[in-house]
Short mmCIF file of C-alpha atoms in Angstrom, two decimals:
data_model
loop_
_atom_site.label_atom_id
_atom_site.label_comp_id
_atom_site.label_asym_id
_atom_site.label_seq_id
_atom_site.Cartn_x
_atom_site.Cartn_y
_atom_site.Cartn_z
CA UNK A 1 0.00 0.00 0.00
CA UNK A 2 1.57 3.55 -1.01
CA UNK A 3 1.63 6.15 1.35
CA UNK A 4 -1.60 7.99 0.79
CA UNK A 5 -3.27 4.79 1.00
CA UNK A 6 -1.44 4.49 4.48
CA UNK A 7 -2.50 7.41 5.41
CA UNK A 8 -6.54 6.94 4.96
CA UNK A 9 -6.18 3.76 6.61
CA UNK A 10 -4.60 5.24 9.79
CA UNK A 11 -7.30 7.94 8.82
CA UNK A 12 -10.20 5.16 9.02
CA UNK A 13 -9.09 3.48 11.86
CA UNK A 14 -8.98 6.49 13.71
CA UNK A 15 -12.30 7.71 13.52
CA UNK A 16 -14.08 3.97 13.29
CA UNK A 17 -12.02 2.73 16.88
CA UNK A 18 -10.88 -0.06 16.15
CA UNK A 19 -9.12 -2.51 12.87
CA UNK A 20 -12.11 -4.40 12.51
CA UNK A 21 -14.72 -1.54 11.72
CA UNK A 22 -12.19 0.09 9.67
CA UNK A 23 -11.94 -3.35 7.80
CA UNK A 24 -15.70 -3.24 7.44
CA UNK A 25 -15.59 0.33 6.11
CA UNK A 26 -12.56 0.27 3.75
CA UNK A 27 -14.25 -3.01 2.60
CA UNK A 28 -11.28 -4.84 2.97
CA UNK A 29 -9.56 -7.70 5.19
CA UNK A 30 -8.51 -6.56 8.83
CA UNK A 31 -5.11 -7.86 8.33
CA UNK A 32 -4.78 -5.73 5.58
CA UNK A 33 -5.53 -2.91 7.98
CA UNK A 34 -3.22 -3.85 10.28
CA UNK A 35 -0.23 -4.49 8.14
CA UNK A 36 -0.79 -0.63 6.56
CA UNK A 37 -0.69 0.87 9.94
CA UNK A 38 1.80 -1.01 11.16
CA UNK A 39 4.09 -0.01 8.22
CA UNK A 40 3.08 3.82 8.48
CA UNK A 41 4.35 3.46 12.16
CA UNK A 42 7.63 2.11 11.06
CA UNK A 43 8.17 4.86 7.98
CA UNK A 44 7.48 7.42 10.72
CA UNK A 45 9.47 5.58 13.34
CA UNK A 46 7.10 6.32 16.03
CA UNK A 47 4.01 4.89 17.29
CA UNK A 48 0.69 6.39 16.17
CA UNK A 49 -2.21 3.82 18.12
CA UNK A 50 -1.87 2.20 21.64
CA UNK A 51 -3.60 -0.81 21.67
CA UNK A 52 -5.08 -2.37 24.16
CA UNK A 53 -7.71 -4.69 25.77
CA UNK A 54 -10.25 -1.73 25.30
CA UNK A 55 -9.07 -0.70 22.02
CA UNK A 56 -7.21 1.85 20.52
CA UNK A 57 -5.77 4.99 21.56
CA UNK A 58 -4.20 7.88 19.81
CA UNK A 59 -0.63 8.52 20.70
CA UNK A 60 0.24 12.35 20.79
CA UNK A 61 2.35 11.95 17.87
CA UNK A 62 -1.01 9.99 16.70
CA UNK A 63 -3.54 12.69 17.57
CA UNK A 64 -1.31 15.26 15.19
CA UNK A 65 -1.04 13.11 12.68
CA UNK A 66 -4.94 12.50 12.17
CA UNK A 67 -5.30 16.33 13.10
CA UNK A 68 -3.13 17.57 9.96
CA UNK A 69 -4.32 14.81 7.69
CA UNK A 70 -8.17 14.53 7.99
CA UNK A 71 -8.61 17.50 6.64
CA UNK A 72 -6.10 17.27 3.75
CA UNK A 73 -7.56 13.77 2.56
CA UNK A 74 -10.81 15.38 2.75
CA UNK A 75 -9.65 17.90 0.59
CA UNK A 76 -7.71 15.53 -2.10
CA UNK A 77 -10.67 13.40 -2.47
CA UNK A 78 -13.75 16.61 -3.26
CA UNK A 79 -10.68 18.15 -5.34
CA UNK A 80 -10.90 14.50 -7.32
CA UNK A 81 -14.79 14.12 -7.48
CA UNK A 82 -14.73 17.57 -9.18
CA UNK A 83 -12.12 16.71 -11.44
CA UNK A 84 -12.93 13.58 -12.84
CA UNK A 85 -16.35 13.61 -14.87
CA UNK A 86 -17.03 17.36 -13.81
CA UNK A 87 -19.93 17.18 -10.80
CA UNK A 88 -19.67 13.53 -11.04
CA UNK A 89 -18.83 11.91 -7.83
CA UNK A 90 -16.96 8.66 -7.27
CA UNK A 91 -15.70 6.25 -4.05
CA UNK A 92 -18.10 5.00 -1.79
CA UNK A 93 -20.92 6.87 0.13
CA UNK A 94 -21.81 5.52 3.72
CA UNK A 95 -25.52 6.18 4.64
CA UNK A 96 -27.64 5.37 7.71
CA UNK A 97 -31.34 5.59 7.42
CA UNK A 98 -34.03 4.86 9.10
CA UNK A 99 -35.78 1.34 7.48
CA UNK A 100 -39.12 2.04 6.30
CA UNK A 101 -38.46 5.69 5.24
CA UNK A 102 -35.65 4.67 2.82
CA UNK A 103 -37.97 1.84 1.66
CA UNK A 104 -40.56 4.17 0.70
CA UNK A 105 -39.02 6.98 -0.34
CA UNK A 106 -35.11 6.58 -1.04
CA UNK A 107 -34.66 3.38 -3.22
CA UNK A 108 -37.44 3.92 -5.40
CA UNK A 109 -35.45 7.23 -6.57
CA UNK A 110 -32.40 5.86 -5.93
CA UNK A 111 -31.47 5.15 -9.13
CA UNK A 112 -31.55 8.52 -10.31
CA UNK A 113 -28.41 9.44 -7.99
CA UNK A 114 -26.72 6.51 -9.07
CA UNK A 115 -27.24 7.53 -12.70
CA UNK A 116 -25.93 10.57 -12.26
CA UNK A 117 -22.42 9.05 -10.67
CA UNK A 118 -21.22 6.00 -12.26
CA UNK A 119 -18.10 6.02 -10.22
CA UNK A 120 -19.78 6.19 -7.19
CA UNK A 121 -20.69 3.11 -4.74
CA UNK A 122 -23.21 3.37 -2.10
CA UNK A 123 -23.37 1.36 0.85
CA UNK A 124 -27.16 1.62 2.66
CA UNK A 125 -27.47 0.84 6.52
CA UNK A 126 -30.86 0.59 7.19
CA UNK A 127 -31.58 0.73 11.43
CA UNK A 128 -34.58 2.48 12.76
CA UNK A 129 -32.57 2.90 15.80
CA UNK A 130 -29.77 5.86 16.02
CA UNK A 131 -25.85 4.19 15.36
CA UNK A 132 -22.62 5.43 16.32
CA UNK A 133 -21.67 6.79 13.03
CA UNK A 134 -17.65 6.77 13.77
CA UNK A 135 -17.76 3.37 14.60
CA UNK A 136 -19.61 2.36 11.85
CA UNK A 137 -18.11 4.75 9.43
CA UNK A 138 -20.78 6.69 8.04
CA UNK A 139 -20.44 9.35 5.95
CA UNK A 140 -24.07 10.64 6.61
CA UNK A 141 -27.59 9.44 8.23
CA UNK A 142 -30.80 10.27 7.92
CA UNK A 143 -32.80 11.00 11.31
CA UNK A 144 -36.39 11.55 11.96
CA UNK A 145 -37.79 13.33 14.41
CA UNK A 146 -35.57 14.88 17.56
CA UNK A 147 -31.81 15.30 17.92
CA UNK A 148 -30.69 14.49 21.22
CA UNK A 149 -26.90 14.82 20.55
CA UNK A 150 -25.73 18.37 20.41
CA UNK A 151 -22.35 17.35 19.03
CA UNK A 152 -23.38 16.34 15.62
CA UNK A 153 -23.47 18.66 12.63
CA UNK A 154 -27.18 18.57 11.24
CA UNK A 155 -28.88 19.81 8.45
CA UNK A 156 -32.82 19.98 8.80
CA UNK A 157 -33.82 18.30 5.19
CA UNK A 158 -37.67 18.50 5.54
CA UNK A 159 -40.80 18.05 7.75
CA UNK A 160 -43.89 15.79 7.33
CA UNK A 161 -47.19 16.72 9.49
CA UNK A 162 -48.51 13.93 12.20
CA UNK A 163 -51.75 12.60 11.25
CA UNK A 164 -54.42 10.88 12.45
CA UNK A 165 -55.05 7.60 10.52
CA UNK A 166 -56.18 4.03 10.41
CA UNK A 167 -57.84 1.96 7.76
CA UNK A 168 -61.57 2.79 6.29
CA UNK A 169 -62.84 -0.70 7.73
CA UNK A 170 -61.23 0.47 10.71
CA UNK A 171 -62.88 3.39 11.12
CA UNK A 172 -66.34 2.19 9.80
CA UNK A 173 -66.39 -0.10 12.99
CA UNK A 174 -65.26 2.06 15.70
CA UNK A 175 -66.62 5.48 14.86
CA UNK A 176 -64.30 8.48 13.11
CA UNK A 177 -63.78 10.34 16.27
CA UNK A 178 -64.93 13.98 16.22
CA UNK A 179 -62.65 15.40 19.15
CA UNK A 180 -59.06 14.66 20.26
CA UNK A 181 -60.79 12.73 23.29
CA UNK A 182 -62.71 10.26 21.63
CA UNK A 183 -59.38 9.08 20.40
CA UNK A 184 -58.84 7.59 23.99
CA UNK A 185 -61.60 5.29 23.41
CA UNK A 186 -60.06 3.16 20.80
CA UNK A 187 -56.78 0.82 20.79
CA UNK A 188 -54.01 2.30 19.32
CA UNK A 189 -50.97 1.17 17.64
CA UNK A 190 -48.02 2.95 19.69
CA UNK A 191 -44.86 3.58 17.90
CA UNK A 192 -42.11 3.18 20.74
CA UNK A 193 -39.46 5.40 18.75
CA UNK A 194 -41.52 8.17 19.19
CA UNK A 195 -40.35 11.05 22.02
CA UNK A 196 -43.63 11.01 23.23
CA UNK A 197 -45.30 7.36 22.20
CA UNK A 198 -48.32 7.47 23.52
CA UNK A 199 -48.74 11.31 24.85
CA UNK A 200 -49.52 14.01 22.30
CA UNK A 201 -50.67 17.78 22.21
CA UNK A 202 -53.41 18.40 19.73
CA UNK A 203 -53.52 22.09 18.94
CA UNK A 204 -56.26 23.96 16.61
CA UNK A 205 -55.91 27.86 16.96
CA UNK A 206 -56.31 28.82 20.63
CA UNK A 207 -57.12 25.43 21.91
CA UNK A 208 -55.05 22.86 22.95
CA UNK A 209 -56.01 19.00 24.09
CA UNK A 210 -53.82 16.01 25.08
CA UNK A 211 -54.72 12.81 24.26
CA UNK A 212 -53.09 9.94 25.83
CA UNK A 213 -53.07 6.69 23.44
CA UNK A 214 -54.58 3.17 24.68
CA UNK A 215 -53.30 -0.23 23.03
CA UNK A 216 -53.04 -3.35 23.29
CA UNK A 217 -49.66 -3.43 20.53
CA UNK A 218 -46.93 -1.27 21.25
CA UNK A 219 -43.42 -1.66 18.96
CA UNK A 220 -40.07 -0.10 17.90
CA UNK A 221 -40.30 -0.82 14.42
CA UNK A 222 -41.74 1.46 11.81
CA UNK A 223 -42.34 -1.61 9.74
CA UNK A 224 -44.26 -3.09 12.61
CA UNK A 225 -46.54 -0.08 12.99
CA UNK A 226 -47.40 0.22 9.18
CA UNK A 227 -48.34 -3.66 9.24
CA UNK A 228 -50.25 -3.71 12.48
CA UNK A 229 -52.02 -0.64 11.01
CA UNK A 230 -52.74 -1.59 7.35
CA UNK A 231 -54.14 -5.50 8.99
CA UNK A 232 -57.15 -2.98 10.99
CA UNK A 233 -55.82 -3.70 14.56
CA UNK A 234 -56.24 0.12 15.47
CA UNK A 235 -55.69 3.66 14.58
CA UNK A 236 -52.24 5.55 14.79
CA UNK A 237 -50.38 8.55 15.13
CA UNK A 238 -47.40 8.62 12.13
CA UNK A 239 -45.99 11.09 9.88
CA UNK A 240 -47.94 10.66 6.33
CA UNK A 241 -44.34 10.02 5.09
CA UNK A 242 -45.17 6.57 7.07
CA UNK A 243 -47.88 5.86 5.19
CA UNK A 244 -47.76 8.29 1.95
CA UNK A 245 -48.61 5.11 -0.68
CA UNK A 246 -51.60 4.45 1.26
CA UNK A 247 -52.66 7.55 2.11
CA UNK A 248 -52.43 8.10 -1.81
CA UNK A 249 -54.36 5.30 -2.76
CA UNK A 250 -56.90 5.52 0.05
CA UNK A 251 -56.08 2.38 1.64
CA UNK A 252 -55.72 4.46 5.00
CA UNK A 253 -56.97 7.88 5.81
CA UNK A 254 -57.21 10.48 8.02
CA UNK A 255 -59.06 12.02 10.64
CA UNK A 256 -59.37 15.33 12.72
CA UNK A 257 -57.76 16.94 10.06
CA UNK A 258 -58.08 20.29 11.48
CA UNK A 259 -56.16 19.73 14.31
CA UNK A 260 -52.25 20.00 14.45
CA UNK A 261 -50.75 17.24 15.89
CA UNK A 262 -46.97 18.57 14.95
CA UNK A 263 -44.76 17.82 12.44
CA UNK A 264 -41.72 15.02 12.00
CA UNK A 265 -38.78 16.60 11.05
CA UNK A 266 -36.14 14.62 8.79
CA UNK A 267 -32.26 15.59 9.45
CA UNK A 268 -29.05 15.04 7.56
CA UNK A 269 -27.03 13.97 10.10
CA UNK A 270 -22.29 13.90 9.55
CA UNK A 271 -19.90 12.76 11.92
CA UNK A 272 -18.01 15.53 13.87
CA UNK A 273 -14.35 15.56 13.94
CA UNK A 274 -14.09 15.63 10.50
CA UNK A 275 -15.17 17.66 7.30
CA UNK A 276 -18.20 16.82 5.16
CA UNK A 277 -17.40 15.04 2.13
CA UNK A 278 -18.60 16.69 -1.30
CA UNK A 279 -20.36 12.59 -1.56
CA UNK A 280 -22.12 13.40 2.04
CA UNK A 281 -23.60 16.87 0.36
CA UNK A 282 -24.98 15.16 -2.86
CA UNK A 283 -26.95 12.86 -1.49
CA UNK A 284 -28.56 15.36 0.92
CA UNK A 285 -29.46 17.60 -1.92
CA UNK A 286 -30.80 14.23 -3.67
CA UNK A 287 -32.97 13.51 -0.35
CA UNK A 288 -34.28 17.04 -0.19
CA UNK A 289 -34.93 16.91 -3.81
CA UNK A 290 -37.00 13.55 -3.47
CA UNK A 291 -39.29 14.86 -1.00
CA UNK A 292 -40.15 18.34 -2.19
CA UNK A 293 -43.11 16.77 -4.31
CA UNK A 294 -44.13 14.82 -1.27
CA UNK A 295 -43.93 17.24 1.99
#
């Protein structure tokens, strides 16, 4: 391995923690890995990682190192991507998103990015649950709803409104409920990922009423909450991104539609430490661009 490929590995495994998740992100063997750093430590004649039973440390010399070069290798590879093939981007793209909003609204468009970059490789983790995106070496995630960590760098994409909804048959046998409190009366499907699963604040001008959800099926999937929904086991609170084919096609609908139940906000979400990669931009412009006609 040369010594700019050296150098990104040292890169990788500084930011990812440990060999093995650098392995996983380079896409390559962990002995590999090893063997680069190893031989970057001996061209420098120092030692760049303590390693230990709880992983790996930066040396100072280590720290300076990935302190001077991050940036640079940043640097060399946007200065490539807008070289080669003009706005055409190339390497691979890391992305976290949640699983049922990529299903429904990133793959089915997602063949438009890749059109427009050839070169470029895209790896998709799909987790409905927040991941440590140094460890796991993303390059950016998608996040709906709150941000609880202050030391990411964000970008607010878009916002869907809450709604009201369950089937048709649903609603035919238990009443369309007229008033936030009638909702109390019927089992709910409770979303656990949800900062407030089964408390919300209706709002319509001056007046305000909270409803507290009752159900018999709670769960932590968003895939779990559009089945349980769409088989008539109770109405739901959810973003219409949740359910945008259905609520398209009719097969669920809404109620007390003029009430404001909030909104779900969608973030682009890149690792801190290090500078956003001109690969990590595009597809958030792609993202925003895919849900204009849909917010």
């Amino acid at each position: 391995m040369d010594r700019l490929g050296a150098l990104e590995t040292f890169v990788c495994v500084y930011e990812c923690g440990s060999f093995s998740a650098a392995a996983r992100r380079m896409g390559i063997g962990q002995p590999a890995v090893s063997k680069a750093v190893m031989q970057l430590e001996q061209q420098l004649a120092t030692s760049l990682l303590l390693r230990s039973t709880r992983g790996l440390t930066p040396t100072e010399a280590g720290q300076q190192l990935y302190d001077r070069i991050a940036p640079a290798l940043t640097e060399i590879r946007d200065a490539q991507d807008s070289i080669v093939g003009g706005n055409q981007l190339s390497g691979r793209l890391r992305v976290s998103a949640p699983v049922t909003f990529a299903r429904l609204h990133i793959f089915p468009r997602l063949h438009q990015f890749m059109a427009l970059h050839p070169e470029l490789k895209v790896d998709m983790l799909l987790d409905d649950r927040p991941v440590d995106l140094i460890a796991e070496g993303i390059d950016v995630a998608l996040r709906l709803g709150d941000l609880h960590d202050s030391g990411l760098t964000a970008r607010r994409i878009a916002e869907s409104p809450m709604k009201l909804l369950a089937t048709p048959g649903w609603f035919a046998a238990h009443g369309v409920p007229t008033a936030p409190p009638e909702i109390e009366q019927q089992d709910a499907i409770v979303y656990l990922q949800s900062s407030t699963p089964e408390n919300w604040l209706f709002s319509r001008g001056a007046q305000q009423c909270r409803v507290t959800l009752s159900g018999r099926i709670r769960t932590s999937a968003a895939e779990g909450m559009r089945e349980a929904v769409l088989a008539g086991n109770g109405l739901a609170i959810a973003s219409a991104w949740m359910f945008a084919p259905e609520l398209a096609d009719g097969r669920v609908v809404t109620a007390l539609d003029d009430w404001q139940i909030g909104t779900m906000a969608l973030w682009a979400v890149y690792p801190g430490g290090r500078l956003t990669s001109a690969r990590a931009w595009a597809f958030t412009e792609f993202v925003a661009g895919c849900l204009s006609p849909i917010v």
